[in-house]
PDB file of C-alpha atoms in Angstrom:
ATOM      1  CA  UNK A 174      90.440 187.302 217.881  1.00 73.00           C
ATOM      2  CA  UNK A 175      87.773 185.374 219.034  1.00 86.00           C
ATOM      3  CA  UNK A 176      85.976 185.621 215.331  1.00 88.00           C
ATOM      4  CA  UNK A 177      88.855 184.861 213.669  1.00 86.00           C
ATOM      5  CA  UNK A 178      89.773 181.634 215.279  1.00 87.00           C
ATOM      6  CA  UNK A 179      86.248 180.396 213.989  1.00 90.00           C
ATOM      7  CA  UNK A 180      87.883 180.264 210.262  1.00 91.00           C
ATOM      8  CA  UNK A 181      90.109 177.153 209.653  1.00 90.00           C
ATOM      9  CA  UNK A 182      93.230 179.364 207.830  1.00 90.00           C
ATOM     10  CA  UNK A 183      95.125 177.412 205.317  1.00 93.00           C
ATOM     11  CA  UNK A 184      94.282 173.919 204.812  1.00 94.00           C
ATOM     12  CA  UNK A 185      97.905 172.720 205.521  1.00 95.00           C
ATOM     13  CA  UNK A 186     100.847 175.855 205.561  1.00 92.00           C
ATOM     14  CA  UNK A 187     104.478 176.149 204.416  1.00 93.00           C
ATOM     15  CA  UNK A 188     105.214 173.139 207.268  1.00 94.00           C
ATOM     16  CA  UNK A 189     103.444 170.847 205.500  1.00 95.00           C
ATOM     17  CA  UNK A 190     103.704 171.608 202.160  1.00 95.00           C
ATOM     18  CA  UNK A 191     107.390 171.304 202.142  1.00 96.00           C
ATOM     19  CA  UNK A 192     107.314 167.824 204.198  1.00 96.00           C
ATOM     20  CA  UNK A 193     104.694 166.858 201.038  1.00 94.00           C
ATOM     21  CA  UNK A 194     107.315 167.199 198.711  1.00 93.00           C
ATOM     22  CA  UNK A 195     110.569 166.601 201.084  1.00 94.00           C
ATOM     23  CA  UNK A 196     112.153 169.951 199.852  1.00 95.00           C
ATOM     24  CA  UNK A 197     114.375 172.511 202.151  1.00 96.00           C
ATOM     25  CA  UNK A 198     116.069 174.942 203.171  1.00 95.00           C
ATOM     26  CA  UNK A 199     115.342 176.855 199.621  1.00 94.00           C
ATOM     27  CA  UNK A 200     112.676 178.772 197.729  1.00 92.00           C
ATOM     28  CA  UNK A 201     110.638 176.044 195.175  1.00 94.00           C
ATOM     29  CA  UNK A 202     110.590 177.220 191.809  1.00 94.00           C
ATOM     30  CA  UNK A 203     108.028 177.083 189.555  1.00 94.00           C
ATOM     31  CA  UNK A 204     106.823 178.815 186.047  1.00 93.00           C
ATOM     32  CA  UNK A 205     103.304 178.993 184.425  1.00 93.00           C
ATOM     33  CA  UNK A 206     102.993 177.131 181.232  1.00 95.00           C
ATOM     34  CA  UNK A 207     102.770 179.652 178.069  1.00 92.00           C
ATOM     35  CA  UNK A 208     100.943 180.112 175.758  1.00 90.00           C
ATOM     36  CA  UNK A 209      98.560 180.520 178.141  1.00 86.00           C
ATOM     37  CA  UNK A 210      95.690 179.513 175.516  1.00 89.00           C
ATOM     38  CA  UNK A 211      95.693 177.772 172.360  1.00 91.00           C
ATOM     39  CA  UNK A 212      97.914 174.472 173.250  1.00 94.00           C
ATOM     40  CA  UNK A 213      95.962 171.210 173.189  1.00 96.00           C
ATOM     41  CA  UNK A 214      96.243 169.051 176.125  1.00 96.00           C
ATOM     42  CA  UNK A 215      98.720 166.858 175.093  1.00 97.00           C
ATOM     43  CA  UNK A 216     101.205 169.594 173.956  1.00 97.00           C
ATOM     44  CA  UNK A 217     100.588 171.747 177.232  1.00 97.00           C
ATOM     45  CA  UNK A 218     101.254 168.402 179.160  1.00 97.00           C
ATOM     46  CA  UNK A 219     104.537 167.815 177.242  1.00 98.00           C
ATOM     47  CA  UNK A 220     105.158 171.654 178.235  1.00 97.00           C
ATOM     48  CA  UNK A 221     104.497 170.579 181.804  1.00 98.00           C
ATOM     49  CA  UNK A 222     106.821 167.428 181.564  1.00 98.00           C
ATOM     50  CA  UNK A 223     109.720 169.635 180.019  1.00 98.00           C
ATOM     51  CA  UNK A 224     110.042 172.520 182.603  1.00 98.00           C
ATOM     52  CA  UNK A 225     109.802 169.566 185.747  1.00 98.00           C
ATOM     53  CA  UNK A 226     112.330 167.534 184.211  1.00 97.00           C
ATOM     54  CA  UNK A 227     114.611 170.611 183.394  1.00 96.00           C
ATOM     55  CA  UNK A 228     114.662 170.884 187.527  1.00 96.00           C
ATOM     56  CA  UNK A 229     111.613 172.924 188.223  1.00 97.00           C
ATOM     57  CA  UNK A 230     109.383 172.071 191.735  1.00 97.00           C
ATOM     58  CA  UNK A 231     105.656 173.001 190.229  1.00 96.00           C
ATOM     59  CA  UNK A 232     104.281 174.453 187.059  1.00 97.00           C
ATOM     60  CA  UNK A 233     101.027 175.885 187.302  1.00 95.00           C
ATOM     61  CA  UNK A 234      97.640 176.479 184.942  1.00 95.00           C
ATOM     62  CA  UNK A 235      97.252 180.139 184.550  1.00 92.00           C
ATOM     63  CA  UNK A 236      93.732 181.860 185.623  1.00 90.00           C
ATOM     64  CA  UNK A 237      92.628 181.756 181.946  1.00 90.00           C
ATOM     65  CA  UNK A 238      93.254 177.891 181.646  1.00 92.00           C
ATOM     66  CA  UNK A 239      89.969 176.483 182.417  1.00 92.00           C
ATOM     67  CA  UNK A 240      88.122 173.774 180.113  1.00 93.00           C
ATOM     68  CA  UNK A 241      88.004 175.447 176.356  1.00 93.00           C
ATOM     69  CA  UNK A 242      87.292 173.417 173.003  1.00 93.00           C
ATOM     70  CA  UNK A 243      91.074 173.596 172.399  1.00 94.00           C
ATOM     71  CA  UNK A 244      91.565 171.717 176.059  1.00 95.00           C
ATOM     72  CA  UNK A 245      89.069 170.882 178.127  1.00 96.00           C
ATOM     73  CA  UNK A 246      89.658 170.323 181.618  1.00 97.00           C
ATOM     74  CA  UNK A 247      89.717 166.499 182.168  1.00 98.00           C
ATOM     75  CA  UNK A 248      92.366 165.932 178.859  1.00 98.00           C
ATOM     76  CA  UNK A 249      94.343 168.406 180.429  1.00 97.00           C
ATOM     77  CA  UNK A 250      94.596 167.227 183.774  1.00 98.00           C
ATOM     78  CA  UNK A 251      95.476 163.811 182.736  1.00 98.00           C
ATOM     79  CA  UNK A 252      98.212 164.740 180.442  1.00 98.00           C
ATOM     80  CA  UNK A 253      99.429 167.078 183.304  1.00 98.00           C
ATOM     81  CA  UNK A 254      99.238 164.092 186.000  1.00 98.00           C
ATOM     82  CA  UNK A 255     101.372 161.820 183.522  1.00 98.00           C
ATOM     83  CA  UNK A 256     104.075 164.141 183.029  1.00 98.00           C
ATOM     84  CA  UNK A 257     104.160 164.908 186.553  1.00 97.00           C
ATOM     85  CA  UNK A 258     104.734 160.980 187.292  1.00 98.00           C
ATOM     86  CA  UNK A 259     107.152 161.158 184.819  1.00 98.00           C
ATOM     87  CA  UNK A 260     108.867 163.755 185.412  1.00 98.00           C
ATOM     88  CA  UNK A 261     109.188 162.269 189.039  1.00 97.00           C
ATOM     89  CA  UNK A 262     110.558 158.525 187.885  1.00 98.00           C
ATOM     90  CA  UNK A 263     112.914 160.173 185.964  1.00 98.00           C
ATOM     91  CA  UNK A 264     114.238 162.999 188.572  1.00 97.00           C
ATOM     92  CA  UNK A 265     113.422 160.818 191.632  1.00 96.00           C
ATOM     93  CA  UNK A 266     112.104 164.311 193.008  1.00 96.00           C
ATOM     94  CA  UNK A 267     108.523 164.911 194.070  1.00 96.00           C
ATOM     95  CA  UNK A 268     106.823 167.282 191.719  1.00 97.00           C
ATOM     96  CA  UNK A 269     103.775 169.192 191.484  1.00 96.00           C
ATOM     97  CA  UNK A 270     101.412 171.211 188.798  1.00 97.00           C
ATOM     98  CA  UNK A 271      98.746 173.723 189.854  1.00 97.00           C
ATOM     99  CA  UNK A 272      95.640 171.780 188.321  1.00 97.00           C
ATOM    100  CA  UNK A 273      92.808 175.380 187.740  1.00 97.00           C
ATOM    101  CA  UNK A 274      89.758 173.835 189.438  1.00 97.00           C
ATOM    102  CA  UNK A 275      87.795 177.349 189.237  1.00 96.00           C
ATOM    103  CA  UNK A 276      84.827 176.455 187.691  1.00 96.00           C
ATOM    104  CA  UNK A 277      81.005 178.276 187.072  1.00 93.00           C
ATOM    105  CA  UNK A 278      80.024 176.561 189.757  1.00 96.00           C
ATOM    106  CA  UNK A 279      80.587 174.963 193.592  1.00 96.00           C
ATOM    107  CA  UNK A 280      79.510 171.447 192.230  1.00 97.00           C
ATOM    108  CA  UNK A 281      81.891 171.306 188.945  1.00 97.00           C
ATOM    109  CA  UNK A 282      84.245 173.421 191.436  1.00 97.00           C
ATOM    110  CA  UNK A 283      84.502 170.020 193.730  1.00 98.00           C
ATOM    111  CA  UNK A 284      84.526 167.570 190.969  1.00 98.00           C
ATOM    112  CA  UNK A 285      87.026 168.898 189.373  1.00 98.00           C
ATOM    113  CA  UNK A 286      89.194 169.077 192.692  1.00 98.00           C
ATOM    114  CA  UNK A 287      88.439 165.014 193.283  1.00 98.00           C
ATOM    115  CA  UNK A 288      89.603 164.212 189.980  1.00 98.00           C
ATOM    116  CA  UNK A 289      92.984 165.980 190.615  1.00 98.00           C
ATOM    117  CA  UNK A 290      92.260 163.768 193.832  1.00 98.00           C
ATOM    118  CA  UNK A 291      91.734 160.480 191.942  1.00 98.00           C
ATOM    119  CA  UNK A 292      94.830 161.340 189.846  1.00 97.00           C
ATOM    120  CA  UNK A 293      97.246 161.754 192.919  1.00 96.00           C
ATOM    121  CA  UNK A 294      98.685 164.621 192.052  1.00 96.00           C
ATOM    122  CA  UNK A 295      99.577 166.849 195.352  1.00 96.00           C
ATOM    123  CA  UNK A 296      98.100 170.469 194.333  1.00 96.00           C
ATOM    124  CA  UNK A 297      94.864 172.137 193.064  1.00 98.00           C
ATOM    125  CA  UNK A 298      94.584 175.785 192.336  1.00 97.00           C
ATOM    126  CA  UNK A 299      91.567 178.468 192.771  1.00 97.00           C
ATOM    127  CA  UNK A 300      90.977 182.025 191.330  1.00 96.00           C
ATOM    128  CA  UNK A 301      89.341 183.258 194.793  1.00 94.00           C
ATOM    129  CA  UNK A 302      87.999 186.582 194.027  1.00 94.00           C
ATOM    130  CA  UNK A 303      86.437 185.548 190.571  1.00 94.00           C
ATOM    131  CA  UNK A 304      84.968 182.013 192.088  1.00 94.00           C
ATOM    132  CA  UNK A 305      83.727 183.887 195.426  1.00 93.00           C
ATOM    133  CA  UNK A 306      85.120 183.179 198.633  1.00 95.00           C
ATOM    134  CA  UNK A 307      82.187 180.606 199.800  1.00 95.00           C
ATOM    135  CA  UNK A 308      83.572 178.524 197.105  1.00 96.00           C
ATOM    136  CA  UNK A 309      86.623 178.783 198.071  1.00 96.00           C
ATOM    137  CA  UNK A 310      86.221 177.739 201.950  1.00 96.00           C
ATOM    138  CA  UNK A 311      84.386 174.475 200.476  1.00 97.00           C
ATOM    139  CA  UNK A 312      87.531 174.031 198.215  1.00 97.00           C
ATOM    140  CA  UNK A 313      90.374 174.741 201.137  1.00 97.00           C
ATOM    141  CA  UNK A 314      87.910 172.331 203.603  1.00 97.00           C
ATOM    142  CA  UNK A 315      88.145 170.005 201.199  1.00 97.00           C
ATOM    143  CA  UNK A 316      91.728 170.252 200.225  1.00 97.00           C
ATOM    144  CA  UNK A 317      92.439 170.309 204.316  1.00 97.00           C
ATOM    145  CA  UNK A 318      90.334 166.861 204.957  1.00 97.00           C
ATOM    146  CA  UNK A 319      91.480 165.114 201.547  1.00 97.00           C
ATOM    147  CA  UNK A 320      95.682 166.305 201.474  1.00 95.00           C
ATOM    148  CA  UNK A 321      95.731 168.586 198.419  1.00 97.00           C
ATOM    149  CA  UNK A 322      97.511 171.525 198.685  1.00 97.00           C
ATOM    150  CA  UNK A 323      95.912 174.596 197.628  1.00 97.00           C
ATOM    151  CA  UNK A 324      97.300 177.206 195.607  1.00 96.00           C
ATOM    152  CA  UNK A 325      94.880 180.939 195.369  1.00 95.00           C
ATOM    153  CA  UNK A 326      95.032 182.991 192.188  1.00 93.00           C
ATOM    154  CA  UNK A 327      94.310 186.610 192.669  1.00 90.00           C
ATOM    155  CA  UNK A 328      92.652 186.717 189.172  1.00 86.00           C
ATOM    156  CA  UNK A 329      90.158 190.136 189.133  1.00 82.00           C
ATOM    157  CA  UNK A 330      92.169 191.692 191.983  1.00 86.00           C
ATOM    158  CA  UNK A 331      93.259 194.462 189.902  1.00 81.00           C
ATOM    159  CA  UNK A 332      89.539 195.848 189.447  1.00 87.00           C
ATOM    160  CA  UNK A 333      89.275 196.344 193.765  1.00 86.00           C
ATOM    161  CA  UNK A 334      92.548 197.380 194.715  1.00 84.00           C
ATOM    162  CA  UNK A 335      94.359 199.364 191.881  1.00 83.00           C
ATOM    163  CA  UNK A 336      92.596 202.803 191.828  1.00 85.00           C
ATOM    164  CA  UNK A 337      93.386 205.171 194.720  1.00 83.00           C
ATOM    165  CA  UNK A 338      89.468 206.784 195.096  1.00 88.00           C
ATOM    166  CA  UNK A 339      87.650 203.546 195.728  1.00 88.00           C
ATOM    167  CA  UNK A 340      87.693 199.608 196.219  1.00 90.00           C
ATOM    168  CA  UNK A 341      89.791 197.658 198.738  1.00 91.00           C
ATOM    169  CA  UNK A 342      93.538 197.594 199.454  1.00 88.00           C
ATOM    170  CA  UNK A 343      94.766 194.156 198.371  1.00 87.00           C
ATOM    171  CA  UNK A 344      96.614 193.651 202.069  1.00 87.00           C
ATOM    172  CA  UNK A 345      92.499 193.213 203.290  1.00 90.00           C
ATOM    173  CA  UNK A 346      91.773 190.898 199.949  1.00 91.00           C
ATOM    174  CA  UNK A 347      94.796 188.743 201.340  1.00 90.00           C
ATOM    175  CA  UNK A 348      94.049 188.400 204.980  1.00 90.00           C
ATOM    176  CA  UNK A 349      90.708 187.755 203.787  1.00 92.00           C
ATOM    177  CA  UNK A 350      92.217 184.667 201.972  1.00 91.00           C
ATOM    178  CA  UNK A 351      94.047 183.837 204.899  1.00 91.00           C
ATOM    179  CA  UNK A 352      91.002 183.376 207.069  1.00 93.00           C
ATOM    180  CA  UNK A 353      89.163 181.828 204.235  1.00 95.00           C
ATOM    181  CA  UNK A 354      91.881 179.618 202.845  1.00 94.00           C
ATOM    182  CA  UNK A 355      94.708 178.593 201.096  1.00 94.00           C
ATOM    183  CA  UNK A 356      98.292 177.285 201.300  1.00 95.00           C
ATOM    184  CA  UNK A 357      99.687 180.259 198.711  1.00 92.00           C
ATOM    185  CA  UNK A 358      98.693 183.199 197.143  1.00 90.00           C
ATOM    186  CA  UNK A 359     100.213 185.623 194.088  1.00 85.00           C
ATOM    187  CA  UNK A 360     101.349 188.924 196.301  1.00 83.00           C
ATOM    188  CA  UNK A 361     102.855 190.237 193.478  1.00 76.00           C
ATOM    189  CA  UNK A 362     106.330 190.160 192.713  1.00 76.00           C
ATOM    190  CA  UNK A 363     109.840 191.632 193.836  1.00 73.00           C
ATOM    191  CA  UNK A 364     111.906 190.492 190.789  1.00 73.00           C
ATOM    192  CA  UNK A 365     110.147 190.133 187.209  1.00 67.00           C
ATOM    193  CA  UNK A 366     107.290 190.967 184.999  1.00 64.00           C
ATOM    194  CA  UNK A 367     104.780 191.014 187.198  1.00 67.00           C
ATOM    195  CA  UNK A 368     102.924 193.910 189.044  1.00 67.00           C
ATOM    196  CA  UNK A 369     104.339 195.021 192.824  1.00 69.00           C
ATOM    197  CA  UNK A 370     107.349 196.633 194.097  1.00 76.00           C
ATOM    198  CA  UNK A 371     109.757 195.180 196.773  1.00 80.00           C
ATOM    199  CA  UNK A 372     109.100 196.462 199.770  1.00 82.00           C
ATOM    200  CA  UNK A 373     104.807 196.577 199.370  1.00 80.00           C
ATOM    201  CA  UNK A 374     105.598 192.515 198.352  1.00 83.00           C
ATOM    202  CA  UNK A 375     107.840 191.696 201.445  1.00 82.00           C
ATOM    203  CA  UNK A 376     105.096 193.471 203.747  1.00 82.00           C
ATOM    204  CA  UNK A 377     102.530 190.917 201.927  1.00 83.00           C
ATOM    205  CA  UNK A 378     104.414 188.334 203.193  1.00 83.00           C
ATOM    206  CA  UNK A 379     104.982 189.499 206.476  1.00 83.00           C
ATOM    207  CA  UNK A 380     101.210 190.321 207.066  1.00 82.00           C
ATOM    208  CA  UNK A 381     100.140 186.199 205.669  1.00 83.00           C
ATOM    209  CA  UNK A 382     103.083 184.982 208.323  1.00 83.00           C
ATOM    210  CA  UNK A 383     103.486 186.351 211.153  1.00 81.00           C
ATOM    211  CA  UNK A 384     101.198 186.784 213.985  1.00 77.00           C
ATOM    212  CA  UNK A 385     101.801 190.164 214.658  1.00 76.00           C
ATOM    213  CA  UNK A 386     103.468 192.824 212.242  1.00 72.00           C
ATOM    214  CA  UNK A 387     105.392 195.979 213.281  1.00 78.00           C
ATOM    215  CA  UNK A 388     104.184 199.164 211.734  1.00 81.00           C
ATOM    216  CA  UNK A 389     106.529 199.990 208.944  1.00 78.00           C
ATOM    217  CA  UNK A 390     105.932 202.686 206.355  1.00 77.00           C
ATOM    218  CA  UNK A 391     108.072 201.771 203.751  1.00 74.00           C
ATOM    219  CA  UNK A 392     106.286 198.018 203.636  1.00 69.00           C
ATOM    220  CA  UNK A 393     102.997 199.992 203.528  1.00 69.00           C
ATOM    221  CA  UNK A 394     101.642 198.974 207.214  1.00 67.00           C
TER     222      UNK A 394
END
């Protein structure tokens, strides 16, 4: 206990976040813009500006968006930023869009996060197993002392905690998050495409919220 109070946790929490965008009493709902590659900036910001005015709370770069020929990081966070402020005028709702500051390295990391600073949009994102988790305690320090929210993408996670003879089960890879930071992370789903069944997914969420969890078999703990 004593070594994990050393570790800040998230840089804000669900508290926060939901006073930063004055929404509650419901889930927020978000998508992730596709194509995931191949749109230039401007059309992936128009995507961005469609799906918030059509009533969504947050779109969100996927792990692949990064800074490609086709849309390189600094178009695409400006068109993003303008049809986030658009979006808002127009709704009179706060809105948000995960800006992908996972970068090569810690320095174009950071820059990348200040920009989305400079811009005044409310929420950065970070792939934390591919960027390392040093990185991404500078990031969530950052985000904590400068009011972004931080969003964690569990890009790679697949490669640790899949097979059954080796790696790490992805319950560890998330309370590792938790100590080294963020205000969300992908636990898979319970409804959808995406990988994760029900119960294993509701005793992801359990284990990131509450200060003590109950064994229960059929959650996986």
């Amino acid at each position: 206990t004593a070594y994990i109070k050393t570790f800040q946790g998230p840089p804000h929490g669900i508290q926060v976040e939901r006073d930063k965008l004055n929404k509650y009493g419901r889930p927020l709902l978000g998508c992730t813009i596709k194509p995931k590659l191949g749109l230039s900036a401007k059309n992936y910001g128009r995507a961005v500006y469609e799906c918030l005015r059509g009533g969504l709370d947050f779109t969100k770069d996927d792990e692949n968006v990064n800074s490609q020929p086709f849309m390189r990081w600094r178009d695409r966070f400006l068109f993003c930023a303008e049809a986030l402020y658009k979006a808002q005028a127009e709704t009179g709702e706060i809105k948000g869009h995960y800006l992908n500051a996972t970068a090569g390295t810690c320095e174009e990391m950071m820059k990348r996060a200040i920009f989305a600073r400079e811009l005044g949009v409310p929420i950065v994102m970070h792939d934390y197993l591919t960027g390392g988790f040093t990185a991404n305690t500078s990031l969530a320090h950052y985000c904590r002392d400068n009011g972004l929210l931080l969003h964690i993408h569990r890009a790679m996670h697949a490669v640790i905690d899949r097979q059954k003879n080796h790696g790490m089960h992805f319950r560890v890879l998330a309370k590792a998050l938790r100590l080294s930071g963020g205000d969300h992370i992908h636990a898979g789903t319970v409804v959808g495409k995406l990988e994760g069944e029900r119960e294993i997914t509701l005793g992801f969420v359990d284990l990131l919220r509450d200060d003590f969890v109950e064994q229960d078999r059929s959650r996986g703990i």
